[in-house]
């Protein structure tokens, strides 16, 4: 009987995260304030041939390379960072290899690693969710072919110190080390400048978050030209659609739009931290557009109660690496007003002792 490879069947089904959402979306770390008006204007100007012809990627790729101050040969545009992860892991991992990453983290790492037949080595962070630098280095073996670090991390918001990432790159010269900077714009910390020093370094960036283009699916993978050349052999030639390619230069040109969004996120993130602290609910310092809160045994009830108010947050509490935790994306001020108004009632209905 026809059957997919065992490695593929070992991967759990990915839930349909966007199915049936209505109301306020604070569950998928999107930019709910929207993309630049320049992008919308470009979309409105599209012609029939923009749609009917296979897309040309070089111009957009060159614009992004110039913006990031790398050579075009060091960059591959991908269908979101999701595809960058899939391509990188497929290029470097196979049966008998090990993929190493800290947990909790972005679930695409185990999914894409296991599908290749590689073993996954997960290093738990302590409850402070600090980057477990020493434990990660100690877990490197001759079979470690890939290491993935989300920086800032999702769902914790933690930022790994640069010196720890440098030490990791040094300790694993035979492994591809992915520093996934999906939330770069919210913290400004990057390892991109280390590309000349470390030949095993890969950096990923996305336009789904601060640029507000999640539905267009645009990300990029950066690394040494010789490695990118290998990955390009695997990538579908038209993996990035023409509509996204047409919009990219406009999104990139409107840095004021990105900066205003980042400022608003930081302000609302601080307000949310203060609100949770008022109720005695622990949160962790976040460098992304989201905040992780410890709801303990109430995590799923709390998420369900907010949903009855039309507010969607992400329950990560069943994950043993962040048990009891719920992740809240920072929305617009108006959306966060709605969240703050709903918070005391949701806590009360799920039995949390509301002290104030
Ligand atoms: N990496 C991290 C750490 C993420 O949190 C996400 C999205 N939640 C992604 C990658 C995927 O981003 P994209 O939309 O570019 O596929």
Tab-separated table of C-alpha atoms and ligand atoms in Angstrom:
chain	number	residue	atom	x	y	z
A	1	UNK	CA	0.000	0.000	0.000
A	2	UNK	CA	1.254	3.489	-0.822
A	3	UNK	CA	2.527	5.285	2.260
A	4	UNK	CA	4.560	8.440	2.844
A	5	UNK	CA	7.989	8.091	4.464
A	6	UNK	CA	7.848	7.145	8.168
A	7	UNK	CA	9.735	10.342	9.034
A	8	UNK	CA	7.006	12.427	7.421
A	9	UNK	CA	4.239	10.463	9.123
A	10	UNK	CA	5.969	11.024	12.487
A	11	UNK	CA	5.232	14.748	12.182
A	12	UNK	CA	2.005	15.735	13.958
A	13	UNK	CA	-0.687	17.513	11.920
A	14	UNK	CA	-0.351	21.290	12.075
A	15	UNK	CA	-3.602	22.778	13.423
A	16	UNK	CA	-5.479	25.206	11.166
A	17	UNK	CA	-4.526	28.301	13.134
A	18	UNK	CA	-6.571	30.831	11.173
A	19	UNK	CA	-9.772	28.748	10.863
A	20	UNK	CA	-12.916	30.477	12.077
A	21	UNK	CA	-11.278	33.541	13.603
A	22	UNK	CA	-13.495	36.556	13.988
A	23	UNK	CA	-13.076	39.541	16.260
A	24	UNK	CA	-9.683	40.646	17.588
A	25	UNK	CA	-6.655	38.621	16.529
A	26	UNK	CA	-4.016	38.603	19.241
A	27	UNK	CA	-2.996	34.987	18.586
A	28	UNK	CA	-0.577	34.839	15.656
A	29	UNK	CA	1.817	37.754	16.209
A	30	UNK	CA	0.559	39.601	13.152
A	31	UNK	CA	0.760	43.364	12.737
A	32	UNK	CA	-2.930	44.092	13.185
A	33	UNK	CA	-2.445	47.799	12.383
A	34	UNK	CA	-1.833	46.804	8.759
A	35	UNK	CA	0.726	47.350	6.036
A	36	UNK	CA	1.968	50.597	4.523
A	37	UNK	CA	-0.574	52.478	2.366
A	38	UNK	CA	2.089	52.395	-0.344
A	39	UNK	CA	1.658	48.624	-0.532
A	40	UNK	CA	-2.106	48.976	-0.920
A	41	UNK	CA	-1.615	51.583	-3.670
A	42	UNK	CA	0.728	49.208	-5.525
A	43	UNK	CA	-1.806	46.387	-5.201
A	44	UNK	CA	-4.496	48.600	-6.725
A	45	UNK	CA	-2.227	49.398	-9.666
A	46	UNK	CA	-1.607	45.754	-10.673
A	47	UNK	CA	-2.366	44.911	-14.306
A	48	UNK	CA	-3.464	41.709	-16.015
A	49	UNK	CA	0.073	40.858	-17.072
A	50	UNK	CA	1.310	41.309	-13.491
A	51	UNK	CA	-0.908	38.311	-12.779
A	52	UNK	CA	-0.633	36.243	-15.957
A	53	UNK	CA	3.146	36.119	-16.294
A	54	UNK	CA	5.580	34.149	-14.172
A	55	UNK	CA	7.156	36.577	-11.711
A	56	UNK	CA	10.642	38.058	-11.899
A	57	UNK	CA	12.366	38.172	-8.527
A	58	UNK	CA	15.736	39.782	-9.219
A	59	UNK	CA	14.727	43.439	-8.735
A	60	UNK	CA	13.031	42.842	-5.375
A	61	UNK	CA	15.848	40.579	-4.243
A	62	UNK	CA	18.411	43.256	-5.142
A	63	UNK	CA	16.402	45.922	-3.257
A	64	UNK	CA	16.290	43.806	-0.102
A	65	UNK	CA	19.960	42.848	-0.383
A	66	UNK	CA	20.855	46.557	-0.633
A	67	UNK	CA	18.633	47.372	2.356
A	68	UNK	CA	20.297	44.638	4.436
A	69	UNK	CA	23.776	45.495	3.112
A	70	UNK	CA	24.498	41.994	1.773
A	71	UNK	CA	25.246	40.724	-1.736
A	72	UNK	CA	22.267	39.354	-3.715
A	73	UNK	CA	24.086	35.993	-3.825
A	74	UNK	CA	23.872	35.876	-0.022
A	75	UNK	CA	20.080	36.164	0.032
A	76	UNK	CA	17.141	34.017	-1.032
A	77	UNK	CA	13.577	35.303	-0.924
A	78	UNK	CA	11.249	32.664	0.470
A	79	UNK	CA	7.532	32.073	0.939
A	80	UNK	CA	7.754	33.322	4.498
A	81	UNK	CA	10.395	32.223	6.973
A	82	UNK	CA	8.378	28.997	7.142
A	83	UNK	CA	9.724	28.080	3.708
A	84	UNK	CA	13.231	29.258	4.608
A	85	UNK	CA	13.176	26.794	7.508
A	86	UNK	CA	11.866	23.991	5.309
A	87	UNK	CA	14.533	24.585	2.657
A	88	UNK	CA	17.430	25.018	5.087
A	89	UNK	CA	16.530	21.939	7.106
A	90	UNK	CA	15.983	19.844	3.957
A	91	UNK	CA	19.366	20.926	2.612
A	92	UNK	CA	21.373	20.119	5.737
A	93	UNK	CA	19.537	17.350	7.615
A	94	UNK	CA	18.956	13.675	6.907
A	95	UNK	CA	18.544	10.357	8.692
A	96	UNK	CA	21.177	9.918	11.400
A	97	UNK	CA	21.713	13.658	11.880
A	98	UNK	CA	20.681	15.715	14.882
A	99	UNK	CA	18.860	19.044	14.947
A	100	UNK	CA	19.413	21.003	18.140
A	101	UNK	CA	17.288	23.846	19.509
A	102	UNK	CA	16.124	25.269	22.827
A	103	UNK	CA	12.500	24.887	23.937
A	104	UNK	CA	9.994	26.402	24.129
A	105	UNK	CA	10.385	27.777	20.632
A	106	UNK	CA	8.812	28.068	17.198
A	107	UNK	CA	7.109	24.731	16.350
A	108	UNK	CA	8.272	24.697	12.719
A	109	UNK	CA	11.764	23.632	13.853
A	110	UNK	CA	10.721	20.180	15.147
A	111	UNK	CA	8.247	19.751	12.284
A	112	UNK	CA	10.773	20.419	9.516
A	113	UNK	CA	13.595	18.557	11.281
A	114	UNK	CA	11.588	15.382	11.917
A	115	UNK	CA	10.305	15.251	8.343
A	116	UNK	CA	13.900	14.843	7.120
A	117	UNK	CA	14.434	11.757	9.307
A	118	UNK	CA	16.838	13.582	11.620
A	119	UNK	CA	16.630	13.240	15.397
A	120	UNK	CA	15.627	16.317	17.398
A	121	UNK	CA	17.541	17.339	20.519
A	122	UNK	CA	15.515	19.801	22.596
A	123	UNK	CA	17.185	21.825	25.343
A	124	UNK	CA	14.693	23.203	27.865
A	125	UNK	CA	15.186	26.715	29.161
A	126	UNK	CA	14.683	27.255	32.888
A	127	UNK	CA	11.495	28.973	34.054
A	128	UNK	CA	13.134	32.371	33.553
A	129	UNK	CA	13.201	31.384	29.858
A	130	UNK	CA	16.732	32.711	29.440
A	131	UNK	CA	18.607	31.385	26.414
A	132	UNK	CA	20.206	28.101	27.695
A	133	UNK	CA	23.634	28.849	26.202
A	134	UNK	CA	25.838	26.433	28.167
A	135	UNK	CA	23.402	23.498	27.895
A	136	UNK	CA	23.090	24.020	24.144
A	137	UNK	CA	26.854	24.015	23.657
A	138	UNK	CA	27.170	20.897	25.823
A	139	UNK	CA	24.597	19.102	23.642
A	140	UNK	CA	26.584	19.523	20.405
A	141	UNK	CA	27.764	16.146	19.059
A	142	UNK	CA	29.532	15.121	15.826
A	143	UNK	CA	26.029	14.371	14.467
A	144	UNK	CA	24.701	17.908	15.086
A	145	UNK	CA	24.098	19.283	11.599
A	146	UNK	CA	21.652	22.031	12.377
A	147	UNK	CA	20.975	24.401	15.277
A	148	UNK	CA	17.974	26.744	15.298
A	149	UNK	CA	17.588	29.766	17.559
A	150	UNK	CA	14.665	32.164	17.294
A	151	UNK	CA	16.028	35.517	18.432
A	152	UNK	CA	13.955	37.073	19.932
A	153	UNK	CA	12.431	33.749	20.823
A	154	UNK	CA	8.800	32.896	20.193
A	155	UNK	CA	6.821	32.423	22.479
A	156	UNK	CA	8.992	33.783	25.318
A	157	UNK	CA	10.229	37.045	23.798
A	158	UNK	CA	13.713	36.347	25.222
A	159	UNK	CA	16.773	37.697	23.452
A	160	UNK	CA	19.982	35.632	23.443
A	161	UNK	CA	23.157	37.600	24.201
A	162	UNK	CA	25.345	38.094	21.127
A	163	UNK	CA	28.370	36.555	22.837
A	164	UNK	CA	26.410	33.337	23.483
A	165	UNK	CA	25.425	33.099	19.821
A	166	UNK	CA	29.016	33.730	18.763
A	167	UNK	CA	30.216	30.972	21.126
A	168	UNK	CA	27.572	28.610	19.688
A	169	UNK	CA	28.677	29.335	16.118
A	170	UNK	CA	32.272	28.708	17.128
A	171	UNK	CA	31.459	25.472	18.953
A	172	UNK	CA	29.570	23.921	16.013
A	173	UNK	CA	31.551	24.626	12.836
A	174	UNK	CA	30.009	21.580	11.107
A	175	UNK	CA	26.405	22.575	11.788
A	176	UNK	CA	24.218	25.075	9.977
A	177	UNK	CA	23.225	27.582	12.664
A	178	UNK	CA	19.973	29.420	11.946
A	179	UNK	CA	19.357	32.658	13.814
A	180	UNK	CA	15.699	33.308	13.091
A	181	UNK	CA	15.197	37.064	13.371
A	182	UNK	CA	11.479	37.142	12.523
A	183	UNK	CA	11.002	39.818	15.225
A	184	UNK	CA	14.154	41.822	14.422
A	185	UNK	CA	12.399	45.163	13.929
A	186	UNK	CA	11.052	45.132	17.492
A	187	UNK	CA	14.512	44.827	19.081
A	188	UNK	CA	17.115	45.944	16.529
A	189	UNK	CA	19.555	43.155	17.446
A	190	UNK	CA	20.979	41.175	14.539
A	191	UNK	CA	23.691	38.657	13.765
A	192	UNK	CA	23.795	39.655	10.085
A	193	UNK	CA	27.049	41.543	10.589
A	194	UNK	CA	28.684	38.260	11.661
A	195	UNK	CA	28.293	36.640	8.228
A	196	UNK	CA	31.870	37.416	7.160
A	197	UNK	CA	33.175	35.817	10.374
A	198	UNK	CA	31.072	32.621	10.541
A	199	UNK	CA	30.638	30.434	7.461
A	200	UNK	CA	28.030	28.281	9.279
A	201	UNK	CA	25.704	31.210	10.071
A	202	UNK	CA	22.256	31.649	8.492
A	203	UNK	CA	19.890	34.493	9.339
A	204	UNK	CA	16.164	34.593	8.539
A	205	UNK	CA	13.979	37.697	8.313
A	206	UNK	CA	10.285	38.103	7.585
A	207	UNK	CA	7.916	40.715	6.210
A	208	UNK	CA	4.997	39.087	8.066
A	209	UNK	CA	5.462	40.918	11.348
A	210	UNK	CA	6.578	44.562	11.526
A	211	UNK	CA	5.899	45.145	7.792
A	212	UNK	CA	2.368	43.762	8.105
A	213	UNK	CA	2.519	41.480	5.024
A	214	UNK	CA	1.703	38.092	6.590
A	215	UNK	CA	-0.813	37.178	3.875
A	216	UNK	CA	1.666	37.921	1.070
A	217	UNK	CA	4.120	35.360	2.532
A	218	UNK	CA	7.530	36.957	2.203
A	219	UNK	CA	10.641	36.044	4.109
A	220	UNK	CA	14.299	35.723	3.341
A	221	UNK	CA	17.185	33.482	4.183
A	222	UNK	CA	20.686	34.939	4.369
A	223	UNK	CA	23.980	33.120	4.481
A	224	UNK	CA	27.247	32.555	2.667
A	225	UNK	CA	26.866	32.565	-1.127
A	226	UNK	CA	28.119	28.965	-1.486
A	227	UNK	CA	25.464	27.672	0.915
A	228	UNK	CA	22.714	29.789	-0.611
A	229	UNK	CA	23.718	28.375	-3.978
A	230	UNK	CA	23.039	24.870	-2.629
A	231	UNK	CA	19.690	25.888	-1.163
A	232	UNK	CA	18.631	27.608	-4.408
A	233	UNK	CA	18.887	24.211	-6.146
A	234	UNK	CA	16.112	22.986	-3.880
A	235	UNK	CA	13.893	26.080	-3.941
A	236	UNK	CA	11.014	26.205	-6.437
A	237	UNK	CA	11.972	28.853	-9.035
A	238	UNK	CA	8.733	30.806	-8.515
A	239	UNK	CA	8.362	30.291	-4.769
A	240	UNK	CA	7.587	33.970	-4.283
A	241	UNK	CA	4.443	35.156	-6.032
A	242	UNK	CA	4.440	38.185	-8.334
A	243	UNK	CA	2.031	40.202	-6.192
A	244	UNK	CA	4.323	39.943	-3.204
A	245	UNK	CA	7.334	40.811	-5.373
A	246	UNK	CA	5.564	43.884	-6.744
A	247	UNK	CA	4.716	45.126	-3.250
A	248	UNK	CA	8.049	44.491	-1.572
A	249	UNK	CA	9.943	47.592	-2.741
A	250	UNK	CA	7.021	49.760	-1.541
A	251	UNK	CA	6.967	48.109	1.876
A	252	UNK	CA	10.723	48.486	2.170
A	253	UNK	CA	10.631	52.153	1.171
A	254	UNK	CA	8.138	53.060	3.917
A	255	UNK	CA	10.405	52.715	6.948
A	256	UNK	CA	8.416	55.422	8.766
A	257	UNK	CA	5.415	53.113	8.758
A	258	UNK	CA	7.468	50.312	10.334
A	259	UNK	CA	9.020	52.645	12.923
A	260	UNK	CA	5.636	54.058	13.989
A	261	UNK	CA	4.256	50.546	14.419
A	262	UNK	CA	7.253	49.433	16.504
A	263	UNK	CA	6.914	52.474	18.781
A	264	UNK	CA	3.210	51.746	19.302
A	265	UNK	CA	3.915	48.071	20.056
A	266	UNK	CA	6.475	48.948	22.710
A	267	UNK	CA	4.064	51.346	24.386
A	268	UNK	CA	1.186	48.837	24.407
A	269	UNK	CA	3.487	46.005	25.501
A	270	UNK	CA	4.466	48.002	28.587
A	271	UNK	CA	0.801	48.732	29.342
A	272	UNK	CA	-0.026	45.021	29.069
A	273	UNK	CA	2.863	44.043	31.357
A	274	UNK	CA	1.619	46.516	33.947
A	275	UNK	CA	-1.934	45.150	33.750
A	276	UNK	CA	-0.844	41.535	34.291
A	277	UNK	CA	1.433	42.564	37.125
A	278	UNK	CA	-1.524	44.289	38.813
A	279	UNK	CA	-3.293	40.918	38.942
A	280	UNK	CA	-0.175	39.097	40.160
A	281	UNK	CA	0.244	37.292	36.828
A	282	UNK	CA	3.822	36.646	35.806
A	283	UNK	CA	5.051	37.793	32.397
A	284	UNK	CA	8.537	37.663	30.897
A	285	UNK	CA	10.456	40.579	29.369
A	286	UNK	CA	9.629	40.473	25.657
A	287	UNK	CA	11.626	41.827	22.732
A	288	UNK	CA	8.877	40.944	20.231
A	289	UNK	CA	5.324	42.066	19.404
A	290	UNK	CA	3.845	39.706	21.988
A	291	UNK	CA	3.910	38.925	25.683
A	292	UNK	CA	3.877	35.553	27.447
A	293	UNK	CA	1.787	35.346	30.617
A	294	UNK	CA	1.634	32.559	33.197
A	295	UNK	CA	-2.017	31.636	33.756
A	296	UNK	CA	-1.113	28.351	35.445
A	297	UNK	CA	-3.937	25.796	35.451
A	298	UNK	CA	-6.326	28.417	34.057
A	299	UNK	CA	-4.517	28.762	30.699
A	300	UNK	CA	-7.107	27.078	28.474
A	301	UNK	CA	-10.110	28.425	30.361
A	302	UNK	CA	-8.662	31.955	30.204
A	303	UNK	CA	-8.142	31.607	26.442
A	304	UNK	CA	-11.713	30.315	26.026
A	305	UNK	CA	-13.169	33.098	28.182
A	306	UNK	CA	-11.446	35.776	26.100
A	307	UNK	CA	-12.712	34.079	22.947
A	308	UNK	CA	-16.280	34.523	24.179
A	309	UNK	CA	-15.483	38.267	24.163
A	310	UNK	CA	-14.240	37.897	20.551
A	311	UNK	CA	-10.569	38.168	21.567
A	312	UNK	CA	-8.231	35.441	20.299
A	313	UNK	CA	-4.988	34.779	22.168
A	314	UNK	CA	-2.639	31.795	21.833
A	315	UNK	CA	-2.791	29.110	24.477
A	316	UNK	CA	0.682	27.563	24.704
A	317	UNK	CA	-0.008	26.111	28.144
A	318	UNK	CA	-0.208	22.480	27.051
A	319	UNK	CA	3.425	22.622	25.876
A	320	UNK	CA	5.450	21.128	28.750
A	321	UNK	CA	8.253	23.582	28.004
A	322	UNK	CA	5.966	26.530	28.835
A	323	UNK	CA	3.185	24.931	30.847
A	324	UNK	CA	0.370	27.244	31.878
A	325	UNK	CA	1.476	30.022	29.515
A	326	UNK	CA	-0.664	32.090	27.176
A	327	UNK	CA	0.844	34.329	24.479
A	328	UNK	CA	-0.791	37.625	23.674
A	329	UNK	CA	0.094	39.537	20.513
A	330	UNK	CA	0.294	43.297	20.943
A	331	UNK	CA	-2.504	44.763	18.840
A	332	UNK	CA	-3.480	48.335	18.062
A	333	UNK	CA	-4.327	50.715	20.927
A	334	UNK	CA	-8.053	50.277	20.227
A	335	UNK	CA	-7.719	46.482	20.256
A	336	UNK	CA	-5.676	46.586	23.448
A	337	UNK	CA	-8.322	48.833	25.050
A	338	UNK	CA	-10.791	46.022	24.319
A	339	UNK	CA	-8.380	43.479	25.803
A	340	UNK	CA	-7.880	45.516	28.996
A	341	UNK	CA	-11.633	45.962	29.342
A	342	UNK	CA	-12.209	42.206	28.960
A	343	UNK	CA	-9.322	41.053	31.183
A	344	UNK	CA	-10.844	41.339	34.688
A	345	UNK	CA	-14.069	39.610	33.637
A	346	UNK	CA	-12.237	36.785	31.859
A	347	UNK	CA	-10.036	36.222	34.931
A	348	UNK	CA	-13.002	36.268	37.269
A	349	UNK	CA	-15.031	33.841	35.128
A	350	UNK	CA	-12.205	31.331	35.017
A	351	UNK	CA	-11.724	31.520	38.772
A	352	UNK	CA	-8.519	33.564	39.005
A	353	UNK	CA	-8.524	35.480	42.265
A	354	UNK	CA	-8.908	39.096	41.160
A	355	UNK	CA	-7.231	41.060	43.932
A	356	UNK	CA	-7.999	44.551	42.653
B	1	LIG	N1	9.988	32.343	12.876
B	1	LIG	C1	9.402	32.703	14.023
B	1	LIG	C2	10.234	32.752	15.259
B	1	LIG	C3	8.041	33.008	14.056
B	1	LIG	O1	7.460	33.335	15.206
B	1	LIG	C4	7.296	32.968	12.849
B	1	LIG	C5	5.817	33.289	12.781
B	1	LIG	N2	5.072	33.133	13.872
B	1	LIG	C6	7.948	32.586	11.699
B	1	LIG	C7	9.295	32.303	11.738
B	1	LIG	C8	7.219	32.435	10.390
B	1	LIG	O2	7.108	33.622	9.749
B	1	LIG	P1	6.614	33.740	8.242
B	1	LIG	O3	5.278	34.374	8.283
B	1	LIG	O4	7.655	34.593	7.598
B	1	LIG	O5	6.589	32.367	7.669
